[in-house]
Coordinates of C-alpha atoms and ligand atoms in Angstrom, one line a residue:
M1 CA 0.0 0.0 0.0
K2 CA 1.2 3.5 -0.9
N3 CA 0.3 5.6 2.2
T4 CA 0.5 3.0 4.9
L5 CA 1.5 5.4 7.6
F6 CA -1.4 7.7 6.8
W7 CA -4.0 4.9 7.0
R8 CA -2.4 3.6 10.2
L9 CA -2.5 7.0 11.9
C10 CA -6.0 7.5 10.7
A11 CA -7.2 4.2 12.1
F12 CA -5.3 4.6 15.3
I13 CA -6.5 8.1 16.0
A14 CA -10.1 7.6 14.9
L15 CA -10.6 4.2 16.5
G16 CA -8.5 5.2 19.6
T17 CA -10.6 8.3 20.2
V18 CA -13.9 6.5 19.8
V19 CA -12.9 3.6 22.1
L20 CA -11.5 6.1 24.6
F21 CA -14.6 8.2 24.8
W22 CA -16.9 5.1 24.9
A23 CA -14.8 3.6 27.7
L24 CA -14.8 6.9 29.7
S25 CA -18.5 7.3 29.3
W26 CA -19.1 3.7 30.5
L27 CA -16.7 4.2 33.4
T28 CA -18.4 7.4 34.5
N29 CA -21.9 5.8 34.4
H30 CA -20.7 2.7 36.2
T31 CA -18.9 4.8 38.9
E32 CA -22.0 7.0 39.3
T33 CA -24.3 4.0 39.7
S34 CA -22.0 2.2 42.1
M35 CA -21.8 5.4 44.2
S36 CA -25.6 5.7 44.3
F37 CA -26.2 3.1 47.0
I38 CA -26.1 3.6 50.8
T39 CA -23.1 1.7 52.2
A40 CA -23.8 -1.7 53.7
Q41 CA -22.8 -0.4 57.1
H42 CA -25.3 2.5 56.9
Q43 CA -28.0 0.2 55.6
Q44 CA -27.5 -2.0 58.6
Q45 CA -27.6 1.0 60.9
L46 CA -30.9 2.1 59.4
L47 CA -32.3 -1.4 59.7
N48 CA -31.2 -1.4 63.3
Y49 CA -33.0 1.8 64.0
G50 CA -36.2 0.1 62.6
R51 CA -35.6 -3.0 64.9
E52 CA -34.9 -0.7 67.9
A53 CA -38.1 1.4 67.3
E54 CA -40.2 -1.8 67.0
T55 CA -38.8 -3.3 70.2
I56 CA -39.4 0.0 72.1
L57 CA -42.9 0.1 70.8
R58 CA -43.7 -3.5 71.8
Q59 CA -42.0 -3.4 75.2
D60 CA -42.4 0.2 76.4
G61 CA -45.3 1.7 74.4
E62 CA -45.8 4.7 72.2
A63 CA -44.6 7.3 74.8
A64 CA -41.2 5.6 75.0
L65 CA -41.0 5.3 71.2
A66 CA -41.8 9.0 70.9
A67 CA -38.9 9.9 73.3
W68 CA -36.6 7.6 71.4
L69 CA -37.6 9.1 68.1
K70 CA -36.9 12.6 69.4
A71 CA -33.5 11.5 70.5
L72 CA -32.8 9.9 67.2
Q73 CA -33.8 13.0 65.3
Q74 CA -31.4 15.0 67.3
K75 CA -28.6 12.6 67.0
E76 CA -28.9 12.2 63.2
N77 CA -30.0 15.8 62.6
T78 CA -32.9 14.7 60.5
W79 CA -36.6 13.9 60.9
A80 CA -38.0 10.5 61.6
A81 CA -41.5 9.2 62.1
V82 CA -43.4 5.9 62.6
V83 CA -46.5 5.4 60.5
H84 CA -49.2 2.9 60.0
S85 CA -49.4 1.3 56.6
N86 CA -51.9 3.9 55.5
I87 CA -49.3 6.6 56.3
T88 CA -50.9 8.0 59.5
P89 CA -48.2 9.0 61.9
F90 CA -48.4 7.9 65.6
A91 CA -46.3 7.9 68.7
D92 CA -46.5 11.7 68.7
T93 CA -44.9 12.0 65.3
S94 CA -45.8 14.1 62.3
L95 CA -44.8 14.1 58.6
P96 CA -43.4 17.1 56.7
E97 CA -46.0 18.7 54.5
N98 CA -44.4 18.2 51.2
Y99 CA -43.8 14.6 52.1
L100 CA -47.2 13.2 51.7
E101 CA -47.5 14.5 48.2
R102 CA -44.6 12.4 47.0
F103 CA -44.3 9.5 49.3
Q104 CA -45.4 6.0 48.9
L105 CA -44.3 3.3 51.3
G106 CA -41.6 1.0 50.1
R107 CA -38.4 3.0 49.7
S108 CA -36.1 0.3 51.0
V109 CA -32.6 1.0 52.2
E110 CA -31.1 -1.1 49.4
W111 CA -32.6 1.1 46.8
K112 CA -30.5 3.3 44.5
I113 CA -30.4 6.9 45.6
H114 CA -30.7 9.6 43.0
L115 CA -27.6 11.7 43.6
Y116 CA -28.9 14.9 42.1
F117 CA -31.8 15.5 44.5
E118 CA -31.1 18.5 46.7
E119 CA -33.1 16.9 49.6
N120 CA -32.1 13.6 51.0
P121 CA -34.6 10.9 50.3
T122 CA -36.8 9.3 53.0
M123 CA -36.1 5.7 53.9
E124 CA -38.6 3.3 55.1
I125 CA -38.0 0.4 57.4
P126 CA -41.0 -1.9 57.9
F127 CA -41.7 -3.4 61.3
S128 CA -41.8 -7.2 61.4
D129 CA -45.6 -7.4 61.2
A130 CA -45.5 -5.0 58.2
S131 CA -48.3 -2.9 59.7
S132 CA -46.1 -0.1 61.0
H133 CA -43.0 1.5 59.4
L134 CA -40.2 3.7 60.6
L135 CA -39.7 6.6 58.2
I136 CA -36.4 8.5 58.4
Q137 CA -35.0 11.1 56.1
L138 CA -31.6 9.8 55.2
P139 CA -29.1 11.5 57.5
Q140 CA -26.6 13.6 55.7
R141 CA -23.7 11.6 56.9
M142 CA -25.1 8.5 55.2
R143 CA -25.8 10.2 51.9
P144 CA -23.9 8.3 49.2
G145 CA -21.9 9.9 46.3
E146 CA -19.8 12.1 48.5
F147 CA -16.8 11.8 46.2
L148 CA -18.8 11.9 43.0
V149 CA -17.5 15.4 42.1
Y150 CA -13.9 14.2 42.4
A151 CA -14.6 11.0 40.6
K152 CA -16.1 13.0 37.7
L153 CA -13.2 15.4 37.6
F154 CA -10.9 12.5 37.5
L155 CA -12.9 10.5 34.9
Q156 CA -13.8 13.4 32.6
I157 CA -10.6 15.5 32.8
A158 CA -7.6 13.9 34.4
L159 CA -8.0 10.4 32.9
P160 CA -8.8 11.5 29.3
L161 CA -5.8 13.9 29.5
L162 CA -3.6 11.1 30.7
L163 CA -4.8 8.6 28.1
L164 CA -4.6 11.2 25.2
C165 CA -1.0 12.0 26.3
I166 CA -0.2 8.3 26.2
L167 CA -1.8 8.0 22.8
S168 CA 0.1 11.0 21.5
F169 CA 3.3 9.6 22.9
V170 CA 2.8 6.2 21.2
L171 CA 2.0 8.0 17.9
Y172 CA 5.0 10.2 18.3
Q173 CA 7.3 7.3 19.0
H174 CA 5.9 5.4 16.0
V175 CA 6.7 8.3 13.8
M176 CA 9.9 9.5 15.5
A177 CA 11.7 6.2 15.9
P178 CA 12.6 5.8 12.2
L179 CA 13.2 9.6 11.9
R180 CA 15.6 9.4 14.8
K181 CA 17.4 6.5 13.1
L182 CA 17.6 8.6 9.9
E183 CA 18.9 11.6 11.8
N184 CA 21.6 9.5 13.4
A185 CA 22.5 7.9 10.1
T186 CA 22.7 11.3 8.4
K187 CA 24.9 12.6 11.2
A188 CA 27.2 9.6 11.0
F189 CA 27.3 9.9 7.2
S190 CA 28.1 13.6 7.4
E191 CA 30.9 12.7 9.8
G192 CA 32.4 10.4 7.2
K193 CA 31.0 7.1 8.1
L194 CA 30.1 6.2 4.6
D195 CA 28.9 2.6 5.2
V196 CA 26.0 3.7 7.5
R197 CA 22.6 2.5 6.2
V198 CA 19.1 2.9 7.8
A199 CA 17.0 0.0 6.3
P200 CA 18.5 -2.8 8.5
Y201 CA 17.3 -0.9 11.6
L202 CA 13.7 -0.9 10.4
P203 CA 13.2 -4.6 9.4
H204 CA 9.5 -4.9 10.3
R205 CA 8.2 -1.7 8.9
K206 CA 6.8 -0.9 5.5
D207 CA 5.5 2.6 5.1
E208 CA 6.3 6.1 4.0
L209 CA 9.1 6.4 6.5
T210 CA 10.8 3.2 5.3
R211 CA 10.6 4.6 1.8
L212 CA 12.4 7.6 3.0
A213 CA 15.0 5.4 4.7
A214 CA 15.4 3.4 1.4
T215 CA 15.9 6.7 -0.5
F216 CA 18.5 7.8 2.0
D217 CA 20.3 4.4 1.7
Q218 CA 20.3 4.7 -2.1
M219 CA 21.7 8.2 -1.8
A220 CA 24.3 7.0 0.7
Q221 CA 25.2 4.1 -1.5
R222 CA 25.6 6.3 -4.5
I223 CA 27.6 9.0 -2.8
S224 CA 29.9 6.5 -1.0
M225 CA 30.5 4.7 -4.4
L226 CA 31.3 8.0 -5.9
I227 CA 33.7 8.9 -3.1
Y228 CA 35.3 5.5 -3.2
N229 CA 35.7 5.6 -7.0
Q230 CA 37.1 9.1 -6.7
R231 CA 39.7 8.1 -4.1
Q232 CA 40.6 5.0 -6.1
L233 CA 40.9 7.1 -9.3
L234 CA 43.2 9.6 -7.5
A235 CA 45.3 6.8 -6.0
D236 CA 45.7 5.2 -9.4
L237 CA 46.4 8.4 -11.1
S238 CA 49.2 9.3 -8.7
H239 CA 50.6 5.9 -9.1
E240 CA 50.5 6.1 -12.9
L241 CA 52.1 9.6 -12.8
R242 CA 55.1 8.3 -10.9
T243 CA 56.7 6.6 -14.0
P244 CA 56.6 9.5 -16.4
L245 CA 57.7 11.8 -13.6
T246 CA 60.8 9.6 -12.9
R247 CA 61.5 9.6 -16.6
I248 CA 61.2 13.4 -16.7
D249 CA 63.7 13.6 -13.8
M250 CA 66.1 11.3 -15.7
A251 CA 65.7 13.3 -18.9
V252 CA 66.4 16.6 -17.0
D253 CA 69.5 15.0 -15.5
F254 CA 70.7 14.0 -19.0
V255 CA 70.1 17.6 -20.3
E256 CA 72.0 19.0 -17.3
Q257 CA 74.9 16.7 -17.9
N258 CA 74.7 17.4 -21.6
I259 CA 74.3 13.6 -22.4
N260 CA 72.5 13.3 -25.7
P261 CA 70.4 16.4 -24.9
K262 CA 68.3 16.3 -28.1
Q263 CA 67.0 12.8 -27.4
A264 CA 66.4 13.8 -23.7
L265 CA 64.4 16.8 -24.8
E266 CA 62.3 14.6 -27.1
R267 CA 61.7 12.3 -24.2
L268 CA 60.7 15.3 -22.1
R269 CA 58.1 16.4 -24.7
Y270 CA 56.8 12.8 -25.0
E271 CA 56.4 12.3 -21.3
A272 CA 54.7 15.7 -20.8
S273 CA 52.2 14.8 -23.5
T274 CA 51.6 11.4 -22.0
M275 CA 51.0 13.0 -18.6
R276 CA 48.6 15.6 -20.2
N277 CA 46.6 12.8 -21.9
L278 CA 46.5 10.8 -18.6
V279 CA 45.3 13.7 -16.6
E280 CA 42.7 14.8 -19.2
D281 CA 41.4 11.2 -19.5
T282 CA 41.2 10.8 -15.8
L283 CA 39.3 14.1 -15.4
T284 CA 36.9 13.1 -18.2
L285 CA 36.3 9.8 -16.5
A286 CA 35.7 11.5 -13.1
W287 CA 33.2 13.8 -14.8
L288 CA 31.4 10.9 -16.5
N289 CA 31.4 9.0 -13.2
N290 CA 30.1 11.8 -11.1
E291 CA 27.6 13.5 -13.3
S292 CA 26.3 10.5 -15.3
P293 CA 25.5 13.0 -18.0
R294 CA 23.1 12.4 -20.9
L295 CA 24.9 13.5 -24.1
N296 CA 22.2 14.1 -26.7
T297 CA 23.0 17.2 -28.8
D298 CA 24.1 15.7 -32.1
D299 CA 22.4 14.1 -35.1
F300 CA 24.8 12.5 -37.5
D301 CA 25.5 9.6 -39.8
L302 CA 27.1 6.7 -38.0
V303 CA 28.6 5.1 -41.1
E304 CA 30.4 8.3 -42.0
L305 CA 31.9 8.6 -38.6
L306 CA 33.0 4.9 -38.5
E307 CA 34.7 5.3 -42.0
V308 CA 36.7 8.3 -41.0
I309 CA 37.9 6.6 -37.8
C310 CA 38.8 3.4 -39.6
E311 CA 40.7 5.3 -42.3
D312 CA 42.8 7.0 -39.6
A313 CA 43.4 3.6 -37.8
R314 CA 44.5 2.0 -41.1
F315 CA 47.0 4.7 -41.5
E316 CA 48.3 4.3 -37.9
Y317 CA 48.5 0.4 -38.0
P318 CA 49.5 -0.4 -41.6
N319 CA 50.6 -3.9 -40.7
C320 CA 47.1 -5.2 -40.0
T321 CA 44.1 -5.4 -42.2
L322 CA 41.1 -3.5 -41.1
T323 CA 37.9 -4.5 -43.0
T324 CA 34.5 -2.9 -42.6
E325 CA 31.1 -4.3 -43.3
L326 CA 28.8 -1.3 -42.8
T327 CA 25.2 -0.5 -43.9
T328 CA 24.9 2.3 -46.5
N329 CA 23.9 4.9 -44.0
A330 CA 22.8 4.9 -40.3
E331 CA 21.3 8.1 -39.1
I332 CA 21.6 8.6 -35.3
T333 CA 19.7 11.4 -33.5
Q334 CA 20.1 13.0 -30.1
S335 CA 23.5 11.5 -29.5
S336 CA 27.1 12.7 -29.2
Q337 CA 29.5 12.3 -32.1
T338 CA 32.5 13.2 -30.0
A339 CA 31.8 10.7 -27.3
L340 CA 30.9 7.9 -29.7
G341 CA 33.9 8.7 -31.9
Q342 CA 36.3 8.6 -29.0
A343 CA 34.9 5.4 -27.6
F344 CA 35.0 3.6 -31.0
E345 CA 38.5 4.9 -31.7
N346 CA 39.7 3.4 -28.5
I347 CA 38.2 0.0 -29.2
V348 CA 39.5 -0.1 -32.8
R349 CA 42.9 0.9 -31.6
N350 CA 42.9 -1.8 -28.9
A351 CA 41.9 -4.4 -31.5
L352 CA 44.7 -3.3 -33.8
R353 CA 47.2 -3.1 -31.1
Y354 CA 46.6 -6.6 -29.8
T355 CA 46.2 -8.2 -33.3
P356 CA 49.5 -9.5 -34.6
A357 CA 50.8 -8.2 -38.0
K358 CA 49.2 -9.5 -41.2
R359 CA 46.1 -10.5 -39.3
E360 CA 42.7 -8.9 -39.6
V361 CA 40.4 -6.7 -37.5
K362 CA 36.8 -6.6 -38.7
V363 CA 34.3 -3.8 -38.0
S364 CA 30.6 -4.6 -38.8
L365 CA 27.4 -2.6 -38.3
T366 CA 24.0 -4.2 -38.4
Q367 CA 20.7 -2.8 -37.2
S368 CA 17.6 -4.1 -35.5
D369 CA 14.3 -2.4 -34.8
K370 CA 15.5 -0.5 -31.8
C371 CA 19.2 -0.3 -32.1
Y372 CA 22.4 -0.4 -34.1
I373 CA 24.8 -3.2 -33.3
L374 CA 28.4 -2.3 -33.9
A375 CA 30.9 -5.2 -33.5
V376 CA 34.7 -5.0 -33.6
K377 CA 36.4 -8.5 -34.0
D378 CA 40.1 -8.9 -33.7
Q379 CA 42.5 -11.8 -34.0
G380 CA 44.5 -11.0 -30.9
P381 CA 45.0 -13.0 -27.7
G382 CA 41.6 -12.3 -26.3
V383 CA 41.0 -11.6 -22.6
P384 CA 40.8 -14.2 -19.8
E385 CA 37.1 -15.0 -19.2
D386 CA 37.2 -13.9 -15.6
M387 CA 38.5 -10.5 -16.6
L388 CA 36.1 -9.7 -19.3
S389 CA 34.2 -7.3 -17.1
D390 CA 37.3 -6.0 -15.3
I391 CA 38.7 -4.5 -18.5
F392 CA 36.1 -1.7 -18.2
K393 CA 37.5 -0.7 -14.8
P394 CA 39.8 2.4 -14.8
F395 CA 43.5 1.6 -14.9
F396 CA 42.9 -2.1 -15.3
R397 CA 45.3 -3.9 -17.7
V398 CA 45.2 -7.6 -18.2
D399 CA 48.9 -7.9 -18.5
K400 CA 50.5 -5.0 -16.6
A401 CA 54.0 -6.5 -17.3
R402 CA 53.4 -6.2 -21.0
V403 CA 52.4 -2.6 -20.6
S404 CA 55.4 -1.7 -18.4
D405 CA 57.7 -3.5 -20.8
K406 CA 56.4 -1.2 -23.5
A407 CA 56.7 1.7 -21.2
L408 CA 60.4 1.1 -21.0
K409 CA 60.7 1.2 -24.8
P410 CA 59.1 4.5 -25.9
S411 CA 59.8 3.7 -29.5
T412 CA 57.0 1.1 -29.5
P413 CA 53.4 2.4 -30.0
P414 CA 52.2 4.4 -27.0
S415 CA 51.4 2.0 -24.1
G416 CA 48.0 2.3 -22.5
F417 CA 47.1 3.3 -19.0
G418 CA 44.0 1.1 -18.9
L419 CA 41.6 4.1 -19.3
G420 CA 40.4 3.6 -22.8
L421 CA 37.6 1.0 -22.2
A422 CA 36.6 2.6 -18.9
L423 CA 36.0 5.9 -20.8
A424 CA 34.4 4.1 -23.7
Q425 CA 31.9 2.3 -21.5
R426 CA 30.8 5.5 -19.7
Q427 CA 30.7 7.5 -23.0
I428 CA 28.5 4.9 -24.6
A429 CA 26.3 4.9 -21.5
A430 CA 26.0 8.7 -21.7
I431 CA 24.5 8.3 -25.2
G432 CA 22.1 5.6 -24.0
G433 CA 24.0 2.6 -25.3
N434 CA 25.9 -0.3 -23.8
I435 CA 29.1 -2.2 -24.5
S436 CA 30.3 -5.7 -23.8
A437 CA 33.3 -7.9 -24.5
Q438 CA 33.5 -11.6 -25.3
N439 CA 36.1 -14.0 -26.7
Y440 CA 35.1 -15.9 -29.8
F441 CA 36.2 -19.3 -30.9
D442 CA 36.3 -21.5 -34.0
N443 CA 34.2 -24.7 -34.1
K444 CA 37.1 -26.7 -32.5
G445 CA 37.0 -24.4 -29.5
V446 CA 40.3 -22.6 -30.4
L447 CA 40.3 -19.0 -29.3
L448 CA 40.3 -16.6 -32.3
G449 CA 40.2 -13.3 -30.6
L450 CA 38.1 -10.7 -28.8
E451 CA 34.8 -9.3 -30.0
M452 CA 33.6 -6.0 -28.6
V453 CA 29.9 -5.3 -29.2
I454 CA 28.3 -1.9 -28.8
N455 CA 24.5 -1.4 -28.8
L456 CA 23.3 2.0 -29.7
P457 CA 19.7 3.2 -29.6
R458 CA 18.4 4.4 -32.9
Ligands
LIG501 N1 41.3 -6.2 -28.2 C1 41.9 -6.6 -27.1 N2 42.6 -7.8 -27.0 C2 43.1 -8.2 -25.9 N3 43.1 -7.5 -24.8 C3 42.5 -6.3 -24.8 C4 41.8 -5.8 -25.9 N4 41.3 -4.6 -25.6 C5 41.6 -4.4 -24.3 N5 42.3 -5.4 -23.8 C6 42.8 -5.5 -22.4 O1 42.0 -4.6 -21.6 C7 42.8 -3.7 -21.0 C8 42.1 -2.4 -20.8 O2 41.9 -1.8 -22.1 P1 41.9 -0.2 -22.2 O3 41.6 0.2 -23.6 O4 41.0 0.2 -21.1 O5 43.3 0.2 -21.7 P2 44.7 0.3 -22.6 O6 44.4 0.1 -24.0 O7 45.6 -0.6 -21.9 O8 45.1 1.8 -22.3 P3 44.4 3.1 -23.0 O9 43.2 2.7 -23.7 O10 44.1 3.9 -21.8 O11 45.5 3.7 -23.8 C9 44.1 -3.6 -21.8 O12 45.2 -3.2 -21.1 C10 44.2 -5.0 -22.3 O13 44.8 -5.8 -21.3
LIG502 MG1 42.9 1.2 -25.1

């Protein structure tokens, strides 16, 4: 689901609030009801008054009962009376005026008391023969619901406040936990801990915040890769620069000592141009790596471009045969002639460099619905299978010894630094294509050479 967090919060808040208010309302009602009864002790006390009144009436007569009732009224600060079942008072007692309007016999001490009446209710305790009854207005000290106000304050204000605070805290934690992880990761990353990632810390979540974490991880992955590549490139570059610099030192020594100064100066010029090429190529590679640009400004004829480059290559490597099998024309739009030209030149030169004299390098161009397929097949030594993808890494050379051998003999064709294919791969990617390398064999399984295949979008 796309907005999981939104729906989860929605459900949590809506359901939580409804349940909370329902529970509070139930709790308030329940508390009020349970507070509306006279306590068992007071009920017993009232029943005892009834028994006592009856005993006094039976044993000592009405006058004694009247005296006892007076004492009771004083003691409990209320009124009390004894009546016959037809509600006529006796034993020198009377009933309040408003009482008769509302009263019916039968308000037992176990009954629920309405807590909102201003006046305390009148309780009735029947004598054992049920013909007479003690009536007593509930003494104030026995009135239930004394703490109702506090209970209501607690249930309607304090408890909801507390529960809503807890609810908010839970929600806050739910949202903040991954954000805090993200914050820590960002901080660690900014302090140079490039391998920090957030997703492993949120294994059981799947929502908007985990998407944010995944985006952070992707960004961290890309930036750390860029920084790592940059460092590697810089380290390789400084390493590669050492050899020409040593040779420049040597040449300067020769000039100073006047030993074959003409040749030494030639060497100086050669090494300087090598270094310039090396630095320029490395900078271009760093740019292509970092920016991943999309080069799409040129429309041109691919066949024309290939023919010009092949012509130059033939001139440069006259010992090998370079044959072409191209279509009549191949229009390419929104591409880059320079990038493709440099990449192709590098590949053809590699092919010619690694192909022995009198052997052939074949360039062919075919097309499918969606792309042009450009293949360069040589008859050189090929590349070990496990290194076929490594040759596209910067400064990678299959046989470094062979390269340094050549480096010692500057009269041989310029030795490579292992940047050509790395550049070619990124240049071709920048125009939307891709490149791959494979060895090819005859039907007896004998290696014939290397084939580079470039796919270019039409
Ligand atoms: N056609 C080929 N046949 C055999 N090996 C090859 C071929 N093309 C490339 N390689 C191997 O791949 C390595 C990388 O090639 P790449 O073009 O990147 O570098 P380079 O040619 O050595 O130097 P540069 O192109 O920077 O002058 C080469 O050093 C070589 O070992
Ligand atoms: Mg090369």
